[in-house]
Coordinates of N, CA and C in Angstrom, one line a residue:
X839 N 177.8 32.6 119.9 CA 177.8 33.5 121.1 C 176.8 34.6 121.0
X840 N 176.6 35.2 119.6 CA 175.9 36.4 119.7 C 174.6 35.6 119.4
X841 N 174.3 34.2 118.7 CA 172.9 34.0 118.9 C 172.4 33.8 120.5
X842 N 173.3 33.2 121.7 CA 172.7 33.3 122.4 C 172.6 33.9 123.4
X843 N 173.4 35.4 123.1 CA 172.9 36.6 123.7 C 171.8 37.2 123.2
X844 N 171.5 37.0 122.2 CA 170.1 37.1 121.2 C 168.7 36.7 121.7
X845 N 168.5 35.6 122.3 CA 167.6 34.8 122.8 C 167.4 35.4 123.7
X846 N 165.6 35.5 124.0 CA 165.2 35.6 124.9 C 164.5 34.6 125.6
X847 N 164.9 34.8 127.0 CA 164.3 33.4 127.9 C 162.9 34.0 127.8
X848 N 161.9 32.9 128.0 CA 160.4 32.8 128.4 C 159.9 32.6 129.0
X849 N 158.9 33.6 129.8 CA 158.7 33.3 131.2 C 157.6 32.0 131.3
X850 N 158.6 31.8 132.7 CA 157.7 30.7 133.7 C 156.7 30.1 134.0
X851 N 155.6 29.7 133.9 CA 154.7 29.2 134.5 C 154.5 28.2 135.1
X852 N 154.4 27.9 136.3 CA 154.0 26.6 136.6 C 152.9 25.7 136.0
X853 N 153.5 24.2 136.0 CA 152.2 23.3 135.5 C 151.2 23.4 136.2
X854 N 150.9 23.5 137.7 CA 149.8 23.7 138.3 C 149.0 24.8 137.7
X855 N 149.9 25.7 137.6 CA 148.9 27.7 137.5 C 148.2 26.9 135.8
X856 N 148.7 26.3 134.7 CA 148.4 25.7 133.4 C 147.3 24.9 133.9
X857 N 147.4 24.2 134.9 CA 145.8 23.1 134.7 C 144.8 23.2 135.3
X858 N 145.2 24.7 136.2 CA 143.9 25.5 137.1 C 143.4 26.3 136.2
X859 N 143.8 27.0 135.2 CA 143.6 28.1 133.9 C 142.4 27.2 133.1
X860 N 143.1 26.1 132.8 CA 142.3 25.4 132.4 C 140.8 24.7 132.5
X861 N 141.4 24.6 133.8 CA 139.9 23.6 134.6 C 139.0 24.9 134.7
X862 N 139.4 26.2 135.0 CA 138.3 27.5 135.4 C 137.9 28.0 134.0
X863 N 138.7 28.1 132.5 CA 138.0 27.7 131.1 C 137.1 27.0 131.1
X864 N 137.4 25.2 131.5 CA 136.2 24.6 131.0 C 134.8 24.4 131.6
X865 N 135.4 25.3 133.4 CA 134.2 25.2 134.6 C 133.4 26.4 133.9
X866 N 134.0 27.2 133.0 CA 133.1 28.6 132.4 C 132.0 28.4 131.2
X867 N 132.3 27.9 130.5 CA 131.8 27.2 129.2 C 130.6 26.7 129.6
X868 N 131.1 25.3 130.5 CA 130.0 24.3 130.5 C 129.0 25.2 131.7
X869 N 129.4 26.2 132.1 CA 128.4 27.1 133.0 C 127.7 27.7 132.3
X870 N 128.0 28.2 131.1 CA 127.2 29.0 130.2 C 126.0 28.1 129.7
X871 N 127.0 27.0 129.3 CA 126.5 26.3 128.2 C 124.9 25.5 129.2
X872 N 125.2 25.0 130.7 CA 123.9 24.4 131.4 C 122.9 25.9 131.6
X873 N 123.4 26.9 131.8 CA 122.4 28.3 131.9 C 122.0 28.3 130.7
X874 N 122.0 28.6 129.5 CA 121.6 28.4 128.2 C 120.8 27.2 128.3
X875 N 120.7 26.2 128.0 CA 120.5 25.0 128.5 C 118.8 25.3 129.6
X876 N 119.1 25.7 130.9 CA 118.2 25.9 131.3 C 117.3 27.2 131.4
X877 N 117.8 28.4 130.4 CA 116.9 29.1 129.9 C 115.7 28.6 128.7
X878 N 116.4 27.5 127.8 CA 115.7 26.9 127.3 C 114.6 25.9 127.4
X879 N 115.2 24.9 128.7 CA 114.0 24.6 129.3 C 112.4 25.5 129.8
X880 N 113.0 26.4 130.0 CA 112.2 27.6 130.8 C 110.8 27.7 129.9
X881 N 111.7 28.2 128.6 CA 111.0 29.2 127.6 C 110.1 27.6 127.0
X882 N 110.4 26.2 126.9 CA 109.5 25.2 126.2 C 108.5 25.0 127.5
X883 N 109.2 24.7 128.7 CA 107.9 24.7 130.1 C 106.8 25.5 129.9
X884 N 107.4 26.8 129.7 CA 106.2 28.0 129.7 C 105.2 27.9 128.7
X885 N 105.8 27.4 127.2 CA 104.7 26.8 126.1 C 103.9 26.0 126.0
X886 N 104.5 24.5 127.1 CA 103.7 23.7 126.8 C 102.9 23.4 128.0
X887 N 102.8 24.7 129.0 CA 102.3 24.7 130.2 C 100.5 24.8 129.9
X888 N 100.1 23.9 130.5 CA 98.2 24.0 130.0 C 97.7 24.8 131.9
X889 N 97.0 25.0 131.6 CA 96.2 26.3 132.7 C 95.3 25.6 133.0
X890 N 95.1 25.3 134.6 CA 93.2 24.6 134.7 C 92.6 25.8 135.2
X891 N 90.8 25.2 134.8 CA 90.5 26.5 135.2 C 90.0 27.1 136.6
X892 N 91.0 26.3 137.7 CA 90.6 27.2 138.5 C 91.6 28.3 138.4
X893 N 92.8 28.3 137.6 CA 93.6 29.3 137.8 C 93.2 30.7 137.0
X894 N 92.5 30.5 136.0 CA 91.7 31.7 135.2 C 91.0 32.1 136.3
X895 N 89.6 31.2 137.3 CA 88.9 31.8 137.8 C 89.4 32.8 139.0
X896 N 90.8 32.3 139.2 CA 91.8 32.8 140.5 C 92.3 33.9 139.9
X897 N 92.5 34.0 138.7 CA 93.0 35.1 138.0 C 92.0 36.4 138.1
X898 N 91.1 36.0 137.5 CA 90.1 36.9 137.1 C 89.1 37.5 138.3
X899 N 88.9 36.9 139.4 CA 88.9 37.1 140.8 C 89.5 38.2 141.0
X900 N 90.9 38.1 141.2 CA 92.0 38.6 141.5 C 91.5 40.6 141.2
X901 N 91.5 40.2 139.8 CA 91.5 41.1 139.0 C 90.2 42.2 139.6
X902 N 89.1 41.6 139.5 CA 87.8 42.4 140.1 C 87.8 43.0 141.2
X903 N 88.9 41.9 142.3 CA 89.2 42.5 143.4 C 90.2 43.8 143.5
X904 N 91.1 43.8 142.6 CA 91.9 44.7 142.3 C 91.0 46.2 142.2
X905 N 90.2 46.2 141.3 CA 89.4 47.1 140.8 C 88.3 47.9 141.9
X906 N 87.7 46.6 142.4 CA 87.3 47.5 143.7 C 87.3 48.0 144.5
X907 N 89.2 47.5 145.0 CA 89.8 48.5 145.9 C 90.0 49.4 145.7
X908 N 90.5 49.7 143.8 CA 90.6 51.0 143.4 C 89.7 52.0 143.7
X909 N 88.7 51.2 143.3 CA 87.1 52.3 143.6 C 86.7 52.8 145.2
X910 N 87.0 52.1 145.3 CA 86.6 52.2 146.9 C 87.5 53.0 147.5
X911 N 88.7 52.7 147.1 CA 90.0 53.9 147.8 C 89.2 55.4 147.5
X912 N 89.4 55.8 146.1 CA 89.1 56.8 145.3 C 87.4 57.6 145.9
X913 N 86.7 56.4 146.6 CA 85.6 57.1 147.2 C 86.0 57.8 148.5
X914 N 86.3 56.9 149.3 CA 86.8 56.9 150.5 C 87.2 58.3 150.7
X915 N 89.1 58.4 150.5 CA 89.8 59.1 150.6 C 89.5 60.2 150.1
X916 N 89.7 61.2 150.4 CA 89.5 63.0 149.8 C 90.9 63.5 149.7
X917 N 91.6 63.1 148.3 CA 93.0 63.5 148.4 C 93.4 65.2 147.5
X918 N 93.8 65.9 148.6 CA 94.1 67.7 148.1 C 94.3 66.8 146.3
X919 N 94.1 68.2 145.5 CA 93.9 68.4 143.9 C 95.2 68.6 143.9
X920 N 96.0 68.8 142.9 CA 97.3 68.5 142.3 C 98.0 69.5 142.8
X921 N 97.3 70.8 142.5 CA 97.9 71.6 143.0 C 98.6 72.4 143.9
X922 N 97.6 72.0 144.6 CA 98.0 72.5 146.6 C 99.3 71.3 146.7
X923 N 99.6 70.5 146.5 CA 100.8 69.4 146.8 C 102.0 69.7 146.9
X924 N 102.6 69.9 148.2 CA 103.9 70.5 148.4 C 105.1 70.4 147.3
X925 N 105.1 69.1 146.6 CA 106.2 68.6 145.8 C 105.5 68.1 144.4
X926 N 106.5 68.5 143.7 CA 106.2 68.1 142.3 C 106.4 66.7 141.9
X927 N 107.5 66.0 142.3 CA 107.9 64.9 142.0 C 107.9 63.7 143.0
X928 N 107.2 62.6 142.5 CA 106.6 61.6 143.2 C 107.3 60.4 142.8
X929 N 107.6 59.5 144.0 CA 108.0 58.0 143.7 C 107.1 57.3 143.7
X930 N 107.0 56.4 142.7 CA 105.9 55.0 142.8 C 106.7 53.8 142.7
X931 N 106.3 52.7 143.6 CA 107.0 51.3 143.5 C 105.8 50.5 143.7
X932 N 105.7 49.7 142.5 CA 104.4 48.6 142.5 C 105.4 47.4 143.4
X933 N 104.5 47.6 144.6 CA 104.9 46.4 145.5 C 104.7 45.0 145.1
X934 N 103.0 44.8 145.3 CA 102.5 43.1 145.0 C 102.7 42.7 144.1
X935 N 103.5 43.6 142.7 CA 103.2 42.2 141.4 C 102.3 43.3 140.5
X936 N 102.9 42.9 139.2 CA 101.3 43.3 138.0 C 101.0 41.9 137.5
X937 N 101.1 40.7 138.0 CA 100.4 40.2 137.2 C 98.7 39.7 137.6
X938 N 98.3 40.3 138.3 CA 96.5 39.7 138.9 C 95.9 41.4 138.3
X939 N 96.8 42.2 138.3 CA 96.5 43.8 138.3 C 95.0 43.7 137.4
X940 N 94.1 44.9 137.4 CA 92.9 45.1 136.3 C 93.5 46.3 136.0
X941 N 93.4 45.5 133.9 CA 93.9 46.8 132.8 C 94.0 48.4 133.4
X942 N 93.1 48.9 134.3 CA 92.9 50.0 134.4 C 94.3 50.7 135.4
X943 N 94.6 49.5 136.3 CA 95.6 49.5 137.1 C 97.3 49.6 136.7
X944 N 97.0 48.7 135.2 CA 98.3 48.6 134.6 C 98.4 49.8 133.8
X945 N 97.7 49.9 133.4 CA 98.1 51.1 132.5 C 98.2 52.6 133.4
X946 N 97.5 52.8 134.4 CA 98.1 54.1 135.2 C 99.9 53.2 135.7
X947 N 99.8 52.1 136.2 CA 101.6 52.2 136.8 C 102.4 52.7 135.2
X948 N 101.9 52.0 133.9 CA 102.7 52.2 133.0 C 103.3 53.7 132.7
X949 N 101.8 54.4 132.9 CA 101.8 55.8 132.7 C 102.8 56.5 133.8
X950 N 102.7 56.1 135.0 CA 103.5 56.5 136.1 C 105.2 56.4 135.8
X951 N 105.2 54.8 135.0 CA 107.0 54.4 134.9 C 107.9 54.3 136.0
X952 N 107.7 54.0 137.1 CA 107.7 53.8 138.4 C 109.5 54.6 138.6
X953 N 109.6 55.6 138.5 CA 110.6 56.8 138.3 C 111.0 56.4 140.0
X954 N 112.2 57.3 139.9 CA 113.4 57.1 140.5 C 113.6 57.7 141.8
X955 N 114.7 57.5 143.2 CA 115.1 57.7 144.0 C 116.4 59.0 143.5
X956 N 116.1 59.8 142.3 CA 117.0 60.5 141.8 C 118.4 60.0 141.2
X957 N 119.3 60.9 142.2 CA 120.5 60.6 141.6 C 121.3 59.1 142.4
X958 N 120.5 58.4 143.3 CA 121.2 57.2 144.3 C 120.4 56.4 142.6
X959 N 119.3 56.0 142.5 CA 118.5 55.4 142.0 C 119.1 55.5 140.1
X960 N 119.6 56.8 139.7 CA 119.8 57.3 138.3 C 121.0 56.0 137.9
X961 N 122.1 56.6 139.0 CA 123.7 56.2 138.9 C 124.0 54.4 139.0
X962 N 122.6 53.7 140.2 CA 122.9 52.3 140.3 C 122.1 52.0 139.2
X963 N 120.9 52.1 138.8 CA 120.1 50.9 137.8 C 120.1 52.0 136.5
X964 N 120.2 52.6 136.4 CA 119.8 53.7 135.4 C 120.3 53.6 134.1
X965 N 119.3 53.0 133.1 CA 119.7 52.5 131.8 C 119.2 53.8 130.7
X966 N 119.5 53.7 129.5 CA 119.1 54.7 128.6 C 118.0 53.8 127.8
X967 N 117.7 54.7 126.8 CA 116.7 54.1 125.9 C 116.7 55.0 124.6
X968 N 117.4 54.4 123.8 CA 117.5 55.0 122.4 C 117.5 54.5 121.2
X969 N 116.9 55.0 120.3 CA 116.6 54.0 118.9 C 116.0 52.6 119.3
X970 N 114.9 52.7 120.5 CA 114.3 51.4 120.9 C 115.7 50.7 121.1
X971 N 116.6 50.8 121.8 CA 117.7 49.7 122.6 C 117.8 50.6 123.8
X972 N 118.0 49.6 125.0 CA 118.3 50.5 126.0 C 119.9 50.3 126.2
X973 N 120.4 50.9 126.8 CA 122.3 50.8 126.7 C 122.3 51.3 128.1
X974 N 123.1 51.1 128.9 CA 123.9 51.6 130.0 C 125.3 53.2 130.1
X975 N 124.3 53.8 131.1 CA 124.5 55.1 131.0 C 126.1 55.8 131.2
X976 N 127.4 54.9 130.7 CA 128.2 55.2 130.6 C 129.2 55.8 129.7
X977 N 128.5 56.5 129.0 CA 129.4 57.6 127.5 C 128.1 59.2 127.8
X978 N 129.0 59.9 128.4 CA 128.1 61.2 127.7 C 127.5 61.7 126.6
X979 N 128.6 61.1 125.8 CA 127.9 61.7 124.5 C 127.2 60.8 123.8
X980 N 126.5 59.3 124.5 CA 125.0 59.1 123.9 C 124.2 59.9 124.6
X981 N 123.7 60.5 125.6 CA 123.3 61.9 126.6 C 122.8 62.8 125.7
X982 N 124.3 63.6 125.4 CA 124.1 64.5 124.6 C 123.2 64.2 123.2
X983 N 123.9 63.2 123.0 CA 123.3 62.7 121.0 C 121.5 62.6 121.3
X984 N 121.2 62.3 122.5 CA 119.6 61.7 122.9 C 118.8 63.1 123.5
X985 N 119.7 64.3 124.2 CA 119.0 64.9 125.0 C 119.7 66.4 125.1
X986 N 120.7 66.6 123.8 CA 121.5 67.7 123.6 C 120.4 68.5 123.5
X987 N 119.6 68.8 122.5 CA 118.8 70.1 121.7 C 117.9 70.4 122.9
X988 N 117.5 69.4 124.0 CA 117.3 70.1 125.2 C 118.0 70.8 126.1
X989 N 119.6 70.8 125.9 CA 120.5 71.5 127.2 C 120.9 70.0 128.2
X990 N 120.5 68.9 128.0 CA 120.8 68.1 128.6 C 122.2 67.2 128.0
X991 N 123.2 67.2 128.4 CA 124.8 66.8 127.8 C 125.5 65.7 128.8
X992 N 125.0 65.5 129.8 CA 125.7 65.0 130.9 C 124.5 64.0 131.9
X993 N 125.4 63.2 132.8 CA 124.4 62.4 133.3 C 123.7 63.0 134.5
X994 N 124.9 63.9 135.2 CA 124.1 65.0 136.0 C 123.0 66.1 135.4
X995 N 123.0 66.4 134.5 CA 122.0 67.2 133.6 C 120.9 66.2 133.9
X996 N 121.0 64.9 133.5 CA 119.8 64.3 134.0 C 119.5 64.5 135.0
X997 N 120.1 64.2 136.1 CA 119.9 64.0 137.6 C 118.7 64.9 138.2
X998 N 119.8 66.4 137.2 CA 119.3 67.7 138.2 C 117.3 68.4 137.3
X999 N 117.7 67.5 136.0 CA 116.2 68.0 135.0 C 115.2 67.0 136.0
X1000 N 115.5 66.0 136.3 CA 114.0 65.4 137.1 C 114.1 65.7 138.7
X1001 N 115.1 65.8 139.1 CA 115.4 66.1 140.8 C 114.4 67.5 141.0
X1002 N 114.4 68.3 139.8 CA 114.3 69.8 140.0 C 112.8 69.9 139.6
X1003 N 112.0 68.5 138.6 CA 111.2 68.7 138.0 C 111.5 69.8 136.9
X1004 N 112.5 69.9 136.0 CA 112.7 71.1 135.1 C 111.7 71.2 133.8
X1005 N 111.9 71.9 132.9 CA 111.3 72.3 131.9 C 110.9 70.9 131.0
X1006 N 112.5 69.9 130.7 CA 112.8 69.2 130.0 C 111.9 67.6 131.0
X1007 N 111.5 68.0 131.9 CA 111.3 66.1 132.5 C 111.0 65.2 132.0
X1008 N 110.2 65.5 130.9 CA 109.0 64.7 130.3 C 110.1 63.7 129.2
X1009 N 110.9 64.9 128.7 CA 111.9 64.0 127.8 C 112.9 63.5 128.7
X1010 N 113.1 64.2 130.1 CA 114.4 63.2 130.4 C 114.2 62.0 131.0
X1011 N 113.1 61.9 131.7 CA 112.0 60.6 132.4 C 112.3 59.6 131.0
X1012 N 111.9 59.9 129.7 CA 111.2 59.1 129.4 C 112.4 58.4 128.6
X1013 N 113.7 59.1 128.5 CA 115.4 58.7 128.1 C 115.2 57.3 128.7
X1014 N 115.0 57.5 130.1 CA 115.5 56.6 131.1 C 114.5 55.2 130.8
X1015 N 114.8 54.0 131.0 CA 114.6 53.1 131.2 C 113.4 52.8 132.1
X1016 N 112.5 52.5 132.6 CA 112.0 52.0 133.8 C 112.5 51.2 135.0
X1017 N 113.2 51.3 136.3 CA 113.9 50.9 137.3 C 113.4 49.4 137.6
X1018 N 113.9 48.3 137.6 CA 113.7 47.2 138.2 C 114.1 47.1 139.3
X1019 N 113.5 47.3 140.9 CA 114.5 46.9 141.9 C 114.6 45.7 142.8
X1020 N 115.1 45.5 143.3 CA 115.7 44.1 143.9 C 114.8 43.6 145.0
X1021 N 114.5 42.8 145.7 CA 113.5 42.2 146.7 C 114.8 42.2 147.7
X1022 N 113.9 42.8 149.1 CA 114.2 43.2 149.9 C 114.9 41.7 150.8
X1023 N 115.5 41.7 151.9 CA 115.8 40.5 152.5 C 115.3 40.2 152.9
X1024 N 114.5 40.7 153.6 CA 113.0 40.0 154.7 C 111.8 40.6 153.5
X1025 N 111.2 39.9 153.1 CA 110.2 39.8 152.4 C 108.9 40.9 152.9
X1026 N 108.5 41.6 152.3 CA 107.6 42.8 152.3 C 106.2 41.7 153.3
X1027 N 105.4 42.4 154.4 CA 104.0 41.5 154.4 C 103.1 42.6 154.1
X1028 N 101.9 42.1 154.0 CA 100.7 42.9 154.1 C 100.8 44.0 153.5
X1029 N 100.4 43.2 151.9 CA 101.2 44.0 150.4 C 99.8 45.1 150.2
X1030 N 99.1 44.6 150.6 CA 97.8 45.1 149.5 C 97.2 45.8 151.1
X1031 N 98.0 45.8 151.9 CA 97.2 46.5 153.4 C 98.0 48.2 153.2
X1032 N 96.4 49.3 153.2 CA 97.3 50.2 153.3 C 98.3 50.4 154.2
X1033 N 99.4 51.9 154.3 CA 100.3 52.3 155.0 C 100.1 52.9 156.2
X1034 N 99.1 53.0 156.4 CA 98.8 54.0 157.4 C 98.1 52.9 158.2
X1035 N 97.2 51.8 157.8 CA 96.6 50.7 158.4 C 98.0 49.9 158.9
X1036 N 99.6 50.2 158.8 CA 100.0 48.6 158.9 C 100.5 48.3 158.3
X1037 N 100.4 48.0 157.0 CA 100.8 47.3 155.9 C 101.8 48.1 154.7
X1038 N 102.0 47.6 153.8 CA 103.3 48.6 152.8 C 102.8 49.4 151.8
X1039 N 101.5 49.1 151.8 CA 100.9 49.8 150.0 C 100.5 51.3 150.6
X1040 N 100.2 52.3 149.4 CA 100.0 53.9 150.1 C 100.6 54.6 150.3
X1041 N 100.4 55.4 150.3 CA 101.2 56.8 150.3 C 102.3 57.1 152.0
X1042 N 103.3 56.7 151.7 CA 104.0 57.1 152.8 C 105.0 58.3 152.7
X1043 N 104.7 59.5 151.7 CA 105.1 60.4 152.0 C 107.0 60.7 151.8
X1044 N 107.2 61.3 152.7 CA 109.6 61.1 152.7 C 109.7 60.1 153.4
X1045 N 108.8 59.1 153.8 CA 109.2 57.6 154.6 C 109.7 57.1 153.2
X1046 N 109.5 57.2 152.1 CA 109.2 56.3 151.0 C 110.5 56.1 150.3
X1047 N 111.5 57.3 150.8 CA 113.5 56.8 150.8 C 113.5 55.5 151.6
X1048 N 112.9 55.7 152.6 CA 113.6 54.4 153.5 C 113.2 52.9 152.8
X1049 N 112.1 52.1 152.2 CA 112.0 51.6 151.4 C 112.2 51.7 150.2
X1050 N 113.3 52.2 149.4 CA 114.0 52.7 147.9 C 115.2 52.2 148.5
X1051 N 115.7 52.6 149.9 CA 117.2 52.2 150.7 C 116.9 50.7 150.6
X1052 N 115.8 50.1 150.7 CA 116.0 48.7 151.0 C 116.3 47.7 149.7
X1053 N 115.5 48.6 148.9 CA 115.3 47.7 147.3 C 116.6 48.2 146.2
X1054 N 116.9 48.9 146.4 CA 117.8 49.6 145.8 C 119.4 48.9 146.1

């Protein structure tokens, strides 16, 4: 009598809820296991991919052309010196692509780091970068441990050091990650057509939230 006041019943399950548990385990696995699978395909494609050369000469085209628009913008245009410039802090978003870009091109976006929509832009994509790993910006006190001896402790401390352009920018920019954003639904046209002609590339000024809203 007292053992089987002792006993505890065990709950319920249906056999169905047991073979749906199951089936969504082994639908998970073998999901991993074909994405794995077809990351690997990817990465052997890419090696044993041979180049003809019209695509070098397509490449390298590309590239020249790149360069001379640079040149040509830079003659052209007469843009105020740094100084006179209402705002300190500027958005850049490489629309077309870096891969046709000329070196000269890549290395000013690199230098740029295509920085942020602030605190919308900080909070959705906004990764850290410490001891060469980047980590996701959810513990304050990697913040602090990365950006204390500046007065920077918090993820708003970030927010407000580049929103504000503060003392610290240079280190708190460079915490951060570089922003990957997402392709818009309707597809960007008339990439390489300036802004003011029509097209998306160029200086559009506080328009340049409204496209951050789209990608973002």
């Amino acid at each position: 009598m007292m053992a089987e006041e002792g006993t505890q019943q065990l709950p319920y399950v249906r056999e169905t809820v047991l073979k749906k548990r199951k089936v969504n385990e082994d639908w998970a696995i073998k999901n991993r296991e074909r994405k794995a699978a077809k990351r690997q395909r990817r990465r052997d494609d890419g090696k044993g991919a041979i180049k003809r050369p019209e695509d070098f000469v397509r490449e390298f085209r590309n590239k020249e052309l790149d360069f001379v628009r640079m040149r040509t913008r830079l003659k052209v245009r007469k843009l105020p010196p740094a100084e006179s410039l209402s705002s300190k802090l500027i958005f850049a978003i490489c629309i077309p692509g870096t891969t046709d870009l000329h070196p000269h091109m890549r290395k000013i976006l690199r230098k740029l780091r295509l920085t942020q929509n602030v605190k919308e832009l900080i909070y959705k994509k906004g990764q850290g970068f410490m001891d060469k790993e980047p980590f996701p910006l959810t513990s304050n006190d990697l913040i602090e441990k990365a950006l204390g001896e500046h007065g920077i402790i918090c993820l708003e401390d970030v927010v407000h050091e580049i929103a504000t352009v503060g003392p610290h920018f240079k280190e708190a920019s460079n915490f951060l990650m570089p922003f990957k954003l997402k392709c818009p639904e309707r597809r960007l046209q008339m990439k390489k057509k300036p802004y003011k002609d029509g097209g998306v590339s160029g200086n559009r000024e506080d328009k340049i939230n409204e496209l951050i809203e789209k990608l973002n």
